[in-house]
């Protein structure tokens, strides 16, 4: 194994990340009611092998042992999400003390271990009761989200100062309402635009609530921007395809949140679908509420080109008719995702330019077909290489002047990888789903070495 020798600034945080529905299980315990992911995963054909998050990593019952693993790894911080359907099971109205108590215990366990809690308020598990009322398509969701936010921050804000409103709103809108791969699984481009707008409205409305409930809070949102590349020998049509894809993947969120406006061309490119009446006066001011940092989740670049004569150019992403996906360049991960540390650095630098904020890499990692070998270990050499190369890209960005303050490996544990179920393993810790035994992989051991070297320097 190549040894990793890059260094990071003083105070740089190394952490791991997870999300509630992906690890907790215990979906009907202590008052939790269903989320859209319970409904979706229990719908035949939506998730590989019919997998669900019913048990997942059973983290709800094994939380202290999982925190102990993080202590052994030496991490500085842990990014987790709170399950809205545990806190406010009906989506709005009375909070559920038993649901809050779990996160209360988790925060205390982390603080007792010297690990900083970094809390995401929404990582895709919308209460089903709210989806029954339109979910992210109903403008009232902004109010529902701010009430839920007030409850969580009011309960934990005395001990948690790092707050993130949304995780990857692109996935909760375009992937969920236009492409249909994620809950609630709709196939309607206009709906995805409305959902994206309401997600951002909910985010913007929640920011001052977090500040009220937790003076001194560091408030952020986590986006999943991606470097968009066209063909090396592309023409003007290809350049326009790159522009459209970049708007639908990146500008759709960078624009309203950091510039108070939808990106150039986006409203024109989607005018055949709508008059955009869902954008009310004042919304963009709410959405562009000042933040303290930006979370960046990034795994791979995206390649596109223009559809050519006679080719099917239908594309469900907003404003992307005529944009065709080009195959990723090898080497690929088990997800079929291109590995490109260069694109990781480029999107980090772009995110800093767009936001003008310090960044945290709130997720980065790779899936591989891991097995526990005869020696009882998981020798995930590809993940070790991916980790080293992407951390080196972060170091390059920092040396080039970008203010990156931390890196969270996705994920602490193998877990429920959404529509892929348990087929895809992203953990630096292996989970045997039959026994729930955890085994730190070689990548976890390497991450621990990198962290220890950073602390010892
Ligand atoms: O597992 C997901 C996570 O929930 C959000 N970001 C990407 C990860 C890997 O697909």
XYZ file of C-alpha atoms and ligand atoms in Angstrom:
467
model
C 0.000 0.000 0.000
C 1.297 3.465 -0.880
C 1.733 5.573 2.206
C -0.177 8.836 2.384
C 2.046 11.781 3.208
C -0.077 14.857 2.484
C -0.824 17.232 5.342
C -3.832 19.368 6.282
C -4.143 22.664 8.154
C -4.394 22.839 11.943
C -7.972 22.342 13.058
C -8.946 20.411 9.902
C -11.704 17.963 10.915
C -11.683 14.332 9.920
C -15.029 12.616 10.297
C -17.384 9.943 9.097
C -20.942 10.360 7.861
C -24.196 8.386 7.881
C -27.927 9.045 7.437
C -30.866 7.998 9.575
C -32.847 5.738 7.223
C -29.667 4.112 5.922
C -28.466 2.807 9.289
C -30.988 3.074 12.101
C -33.595 0.353 11.504
C -36.197 0.293 14.331
C -38.688 1.856 11.960
C -41.726 1.258 14.153
C -40.141 1.841 17.560
C -40.667 4.558 20.131
C -43.374 6.283 18.149
C -41.623 6.563 14.765
C -44.092 6.519 11.890
C -43.391 5.762 8.219
C -41.390 7.990 5.929
C -41.574 8.107 2.145
C -38.629 5.690 2.091
C -40.536 3.099 4.133
C -43.335 3.301 1.591
C -41.000 3.291 -1.408
C -38.787 0.430 -0.218
C -41.857 -1.682 0.543
C -43.191 -1.102 -2.983
C -42.223 -4.083 -5.156
C -39.657 -3.286 -7.835
C -38.369 -0.038 -6.360
C -35.318 -1.307 -4.443
C -32.865 -4.081 -5.436
C -33.766 -7.451 -3.911
C -36.791 -5.899 -2.197
C -34.437 -4.577 0.519
C -35.832 -2.119 3.059
C -34.454 -0.038 5.915
C -36.525 -1.950 8.479
C -33.423 -3.256 10.258
C -30.520 -1.751 8.280
C -27.455 -1.646 10.579
C -29.646 -1.777 13.681
C -27.808 1.364 14.750
C -30.801 2.474 16.833
C -29.979 -0.360 19.259
C -26.197 -0.445 18.750
C -25.438 3.256 18.844
C -22.946 3.224 21.786
C -20.900 0.444 20.149
C -20.883 2.343 16.838
C -19.636 5.470 18.600
C -16.926 3.325 20.202
C -15.794 2.287 16.701
C -15.443 5.958 15.807
C -13.423 6.513 18.965
C -11.064 3.731 17.863
C -10.776 5.319 14.413
C -9.859 8.598 16.110
C -12.349 10.760 14.193
C -12.857 14.377 15.212
C -16.481 14.635 14.085
C -19.510 12.580 13.125
C -22.105 13.740 10.614
C -25.491 12.098 11.091
C -29.050 12.983 10.169
C -32.141 13.223 12.337
C -35.210 11.266 11.211
C -38.128 13.676 10.922
C -40.632 10.794 11.330
C -39.131 9.993 14.745
C -39.299 13.588 15.957
C -42.682 14.627 14.534
C -44.255 11.339 13.440
C -47.255 13.022 11.795
C -44.954 15.482 10.015
C -46.387 18.496 11.833
C -47.861 18.933 15.265
C -46.847 17.285 18.489
C -43.202 16.253 18.854
C -42.371 12.761 20.053
C -40.150 12.855 23.177
C -39.031 9.238 22.725
C -37.746 10.001 19.231
C -35.862 13.058 20.437
C -34.395 11.026 23.295
C -32.452 8.822 20.867
C -30.592 11.793 19.381
C -30.151 13.260 22.848
C -28.333 10.066 23.881
C -26.342 10.005 20.634
C -25.146 13.577 21.099
C -24.128 12.887 24.705
C -22.335 9.712 23.695
C -20.408 11.611 21.005
C -19.488 14.489 23.273
C -18.387 12.041 25.944
C -16.066 10.498 23.360
C -14.711 13.883 22.283
C -16.395 13.645 18.854
C -18.112 16.737 17.453
C -21.714 16.141 16.319
C -22.536 17.606 12.894
C -26.275 17.323 12.385
C -28.259 17.211 9.143
C -31.946 17.935 9.561
C -33.183 16.305 6.359
C -31.571 13.368 4.600
C -34.577 12.228 2.536
C -36.909 10.581 5.081
C -39.929 12.865 4.734
C -42.834 11.712 6.935
C -45.280 9.801 4.747
C -48.115 11.780 6.336
C -46.701 14.897 4.677
C -46.280 13.224 1.306
C -49.965 12.333 1.578
C -50.546 16.111 1.608
C -48.309 16.748 -1.423
C -44.901 16.473 0.227
C -42.287 18.720 -1.367
C -44.852 19.836 -3.965
C -46.930 21.566 -1.281
C -45.615 25.039 -0.454
C -46.670 24.512 3.180
C -43.711 22.124 3.488
C -41.502 25.139 4.222
C -43.561 25.835 7.334
C -43.648 22.158 8.335
C -39.875 21.969 7.987
C -39.220 25.100 10.049
C -41.440 23.809 12.869
C -39.612 20.483 12.857
C -36.290 22.376 12.765
C -37.290 24.467 15.785
C -38.084 21.304 17.734
C -34.776 19.575 16.937
C -32.517 22.590 17.348
C -34.396 23.601 20.495
C -33.683 20.176 21.990
C -30.071 19.685 20.901
C -28.800 23.216 20.253
C -27.330 23.494 23.760
C -24.750 20.836 22.731
C -24.694 20.881 18.927
C -23.411 23.904 17.046
C -22.941 22.494 13.523
C -26.272 22.400 11.689
C -27.068 21.485 8.090
C -30.562 21.968 6.744
C -30.746 19.623 3.730
C -28.642 16.845 2.310
C -28.368 16.902 -1.500
C -31.624 18.615 -2.456
C -30.888 17.614 -6.095
C -31.622 14.026 -5.068
C -34.798 14.960 -3.163
C -36.080 16.821 -6.223
C -34.688 15.823 -9.630
C -33.797 12.222 -8.769
C -37.043 11.761 -6.795
C -39.651 13.661 -8.822
C -38.276 13.668 -12.403
C -36.060 10.597 -12.760
C -38.112 8.576 -10.270
C -35.279 6.479 -8.800
C -35.827 7.797 -5.272
C -38.917 8.223 -3.109
C -41.597 9.222 -3.848
C -40.674 7.944 -7.332
C -42.465 10.384 -9.624
C -41.628 10.963 -13.296
C -42.492 14.615 -13.865
C -39.914 17.255 -14.732
C -42.065 20.192 -13.683
C -42.720 18.576 -10.315
C -38.978 18.278 -9.778
C -38.584 22.026 -10.311
C -41.376 22.795 -7.854
C -39.903 20.359 -5.323
C -36.430 21.897 -5.727
C -37.875 25.364 -5.140
C -39.794 24.282 -2.040
C -36.765 22.437 -0.671
C -34.719 25.618 -1.006
C -37.557 27.678 0.482
C -37.699 25.325 3.466
C -33.918 25.577 3.805
C -33.948 29.377 3.690
C -36.851 29.641 6.128
C -35.107 27.285 8.567
C -31.810 29.185 8.670
C -33.011 32.020 10.960
C -34.862 29.504 13.124
C -31.605 27.626 13.715
C -29.887 30.890 14.605
C -32.697 31.822 17.037
C -32.661 28.460 18.769
C -28.877 28.089 18.782
C -27.006 31.387 19.018
C -23.505 30.889 17.641
C -24.569 28.018 15.420
C -22.623 27.290 12.246
C -25.351 26.857 9.647
C -24.961 25.181 6.279
C -26.607 23.232 3.513
C -25.032 20.204 1.833
C -25.157 20.090 -1.975
C -23.877 17.435 -4.362
C -22.360 19.459 -7.171
C -20.690 17.547 -9.969
C -18.100 18.518 -12.566
C -19.811 18.362 -15.973
C -17.609 17.539 -18.946
C -18.491 17.437 -22.646
C -16.609 15.524 -25.340
C -12.974 16.585 -25.800
C -13.702 17.394 -29.476
C -17.194 18.826 -28.777
C -18.877 21.486 -30.914
C -21.247 24.324 -29.990
C -24.174 21.916 -29.547
C -22.141 19.899 -27.069
C -21.171 23.074 -25.231
C -24.853 23.957 -24.935
C -25.582 20.448 -23.614
C -22.909 20.975 -20.949
C -24.468 24.333 -20.039
C -27.947 22.837 -19.679
C -26.746 19.854 -17.671
C -24.673 22.112 -15.450
C -27.733 24.269 -14.766
C -29.870 21.231 -13.864
C -27.168 19.603 -11.731
C -25.400 22.572 -10.151
C -26.837 25.985 -11.004
C -30.342 24.989 -9.909
C -29.047 25.185 -6.314
C -25.924 27.368 -6.493
C -27.993 30.089 -8.192
C -30.906 30.621 -5.791
C -28.971 29.804 -2.594
C -25.814 31.854 -3.254
C -26.781 34.382 -5.919
C -30.474 34.926 -5.178
C -31.426 33.997 -8.768
C -31.936 30.960 -10.967
C -28.934 30.434 -13.264
C -28.710 32.092 -16.687
C -30.909 30.350 -19.206
C -32.646 28.000 -16.770
C -36.006 29.770 -16.703
C -35.980 30.149 -20.502
C -34.957 26.532 -21.036
C -37.931 25.382 -18.926
C -40.491 27.979 -20.104
C -42.256 25.379 -22.281
C -43.223 23.563 -19.052
C -44.333 26.390 -16.789
C -44.657 30.113 -16.203
C -42.765 29.513 -12.933
C -45.654 30.857 -10.853
C -44.426 28.671 -7.989
C -41.624 31.246 -7.494
C -43.278 33.909 -5.328
C -42.038 37.433 -4.671
C -39.528 37.360 -1.856
C -38.744 33.640 -2.157
C -35.268 34.155 -3.531
C -34.456 36.516 -0.659
C -35.561 33.843 1.824
C -33.656 31.126 -0.038
C -30.406 33.105 -0.140
C -30.209 33.551 3.642
C -26.544 33.942 4.639
C -24.778 30.724 5.671
C -21.572 29.999 7.570
C -20.213 27.189 5.443
C -21.153 24.892 2.578
C -21.171 21.100 2.697
C -20.001 19.433 -0.509
C -20.790 15.807 -1.297
C -18.919 14.616 -4.352
C -18.075 11.219 -5.774
C -17.698 11.383 -9.577
C -17.863 13.685 -12.626
C -20.697 13.709 -15.191
C -20.137 13.452 -18.954
C -22.709 14.664 -21.475
C -23.033 15.567 -25.149
C -25.727 16.814 -27.495
C -28.168 14.346 -29.055
C -27.498 13.963 -32.772
C -29.956 13.684 -35.690
C -32.513 10.970 -35.105
C -31.195 10.171 -31.630
C -33.598 10.046 -28.664
C -32.678 13.165 -26.724
C -35.441 12.972 -24.142
C -34.039 13.823 -20.731
C -36.128 14.216 -17.561
C -33.771 16.748 -15.962
C -35.179 20.286 -16.155
C -34.074 22.157 -19.275
C -32.137 19.142 -20.548
C -34.035 17.911 -23.573
C -31.402 17.052 -26.163
C -28.761 16.316 -23.521
C -27.440 12.748 -23.648
C -25.323 11.084 -20.963
C -21.912 9.960 -22.200
C -20.372 6.848 -20.639
C -18.060 7.397 -17.671
C -14.343 6.848 -18.265
C -12.703 3.964 -16.421
C -11.635 3.176 -13.768
C -15.144 2.784 -12.345
C -16.302 1.886 -8.830
C -18.865 -0.852 -8.128
C -21.546 1.812 -8.633
C -20.267 2.303 -12.197
C -19.051 5.754 -11.150
C -15.970 7.296 -12.742
C -13.065 7.846 -10.371
C -11.611 11.283 -10.969
C -9.700 13.050 -8.202
C -9.214 15.915 -10.666
C -12.966 16.467 -10.927
C -13.148 16.323 -7.128
C -10.654 19.191 -6.858
C -12.362 21.179 -9.615
C -15.809 20.952 -8.038
C -14.403 21.880 -4.620
C -12.826 24.990 -6.145
C -16.035 25.867 -7.999
C -18.140 25.385 -4.848
C -15.913 27.827 -2.989
C -16.191 30.374 -5.810
C -19.979 30.061 -6.053
C -20.625 30.220 -2.326
C -17.808 32.441 -1.094
C -17.849 30.244 2.018
C -15.545 27.847 3.833
C -16.264 24.279 2.767
C -16.582 20.920 4.426
C -16.411 17.811 2.254
C -19.429 16.268 3.959
C -19.336 13.064 1.891
C -16.869 11.283 -0.351
C -16.226 7.591 -0.758
C -16.648 4.586 -2.996
C -18.522 1.278 -3.206
C -16.742 -2.012 -3.851
C -17.697 -5.679 -3.700
C -16.085 -6.268 -0.336
C -15.727 -9.638 1.330
C -14.422 -10.708 4.700
C -11.315 -12.777 3.920
C -10.147 -15.960 5.644
C -8.014 -13.834 7.986
C -11.195 -12.114 9.193
C -10.191 -8.817 7.547
C -11.594 -6.809 4.639
C -8.780 -5.955 2.228
C -10.467 -3.200 0.235
C -7.409 -1.977 -1.653
C -9.481 -0.044 -4.233
C -11.225 1.958 -1.508
C -7.867 2.730 0.122
C -6.607 4.113 -3.200
C -9.800 6.086 -3.786
C -9.570 7.568 -0.275
C -5.906 8.528 -0.648
C -6.386 10.038 -4.107
C -9.456 12.064 -3.144
C -7.878 13.301 0.080
C -4.869 14.341 -2.011
C -7.254 16.293 -4.262
C -8.625 18.054 -1.165
C -5.051 18.864 -0.094
C -4.341 20.214 -3.602
C -7.397 22.469 -3.393
C -6.303 23.773 0.006
C -2.765 24.415 -1.227
C -4.286 26.275 -4.158
C -6.001 28.640 -1.712
C -9.436 27.060 -1.185
C -10.715 27.134 2.390
C -11.670 23.493 3.112
C -12.090 22.780 6.808
C -12.922 19.105 6.980
C -13.493 15.781 5.231
C -16.152 13.216 6.158
C -15.728 9.728 4.749
C -18.914 8.208 3.357
C -19.646 6.076 5.113
C -18.874 4.958 8.633
C -20.787 1.718 7.999
C -21.950 -0.295 5.022
C -25.626 0.587 4.868
C -28.905 0.762 2.939
C -27.800 2.334 -0.347
C -31.258 3.552 -1.368
C -32.497 1.969 -4.636
C -29.462 -0.364 -4.588
C -30.454 -1.781 -1.207
C -27.622 -3.612 0.570
C -25.884 -4.612 -2.685
C -23.529 -1.663 -2.641
C -21.098 -1.263 0.244
C -19.678 2.211 0.938
C -18.507 1.681 4.526
C -14.995 1.962 5.888
C -16.452 -0.517 8.384
C -17.969 -3.747 7.046
C -21.384 -4.841 8.321
C -22.475 -8.475 8.245
C -26.208 -7.946 7.913
C -27.054 -11.394 9.342
C -25.040 -11.097 12.537
C -24.630 -7.289 12.622
C -20.919 -7.861 13.297
C -18.806 -4.847 12.345
C -15.270 -5.249 10.902
C -13.052 -2.250 10.288
C -11.844 -2.518 6.668
C -8.306 -1.746 5.504
C -9.679 1.627 4.345
C -10.881 2.316 7.897
C -7.441 1.425 9.252
C -5.834 3.711 6.650
C -8.232 6.542 7.534
C -7.303 6.060 11.207
C -3.581 6.259 10.307
C -4.116 9.463 8.331
C -6.052 11.007 11.217
C -3.447 9.939 13.780
C -0.640 11.411 11.643
C -2.606 14.670 11.416
C -3.077 14.809 15.187
C 0.524 13.861 15.970
C 2.174 16.374 13.708
O -25.600 6.854 0.234
C -25.619 8.099 -0.378
C -25.953 9.189 0.624
O -27.153 8.952 1.267
C -26.044 10.509 -0.077
N -24.878 10.770 -0.871
C -24.415 9.733 -1.754
C -24.293 8.428 -1.001
C -23.790 7.312 -1.944
O -24.673 7.129 -2.996
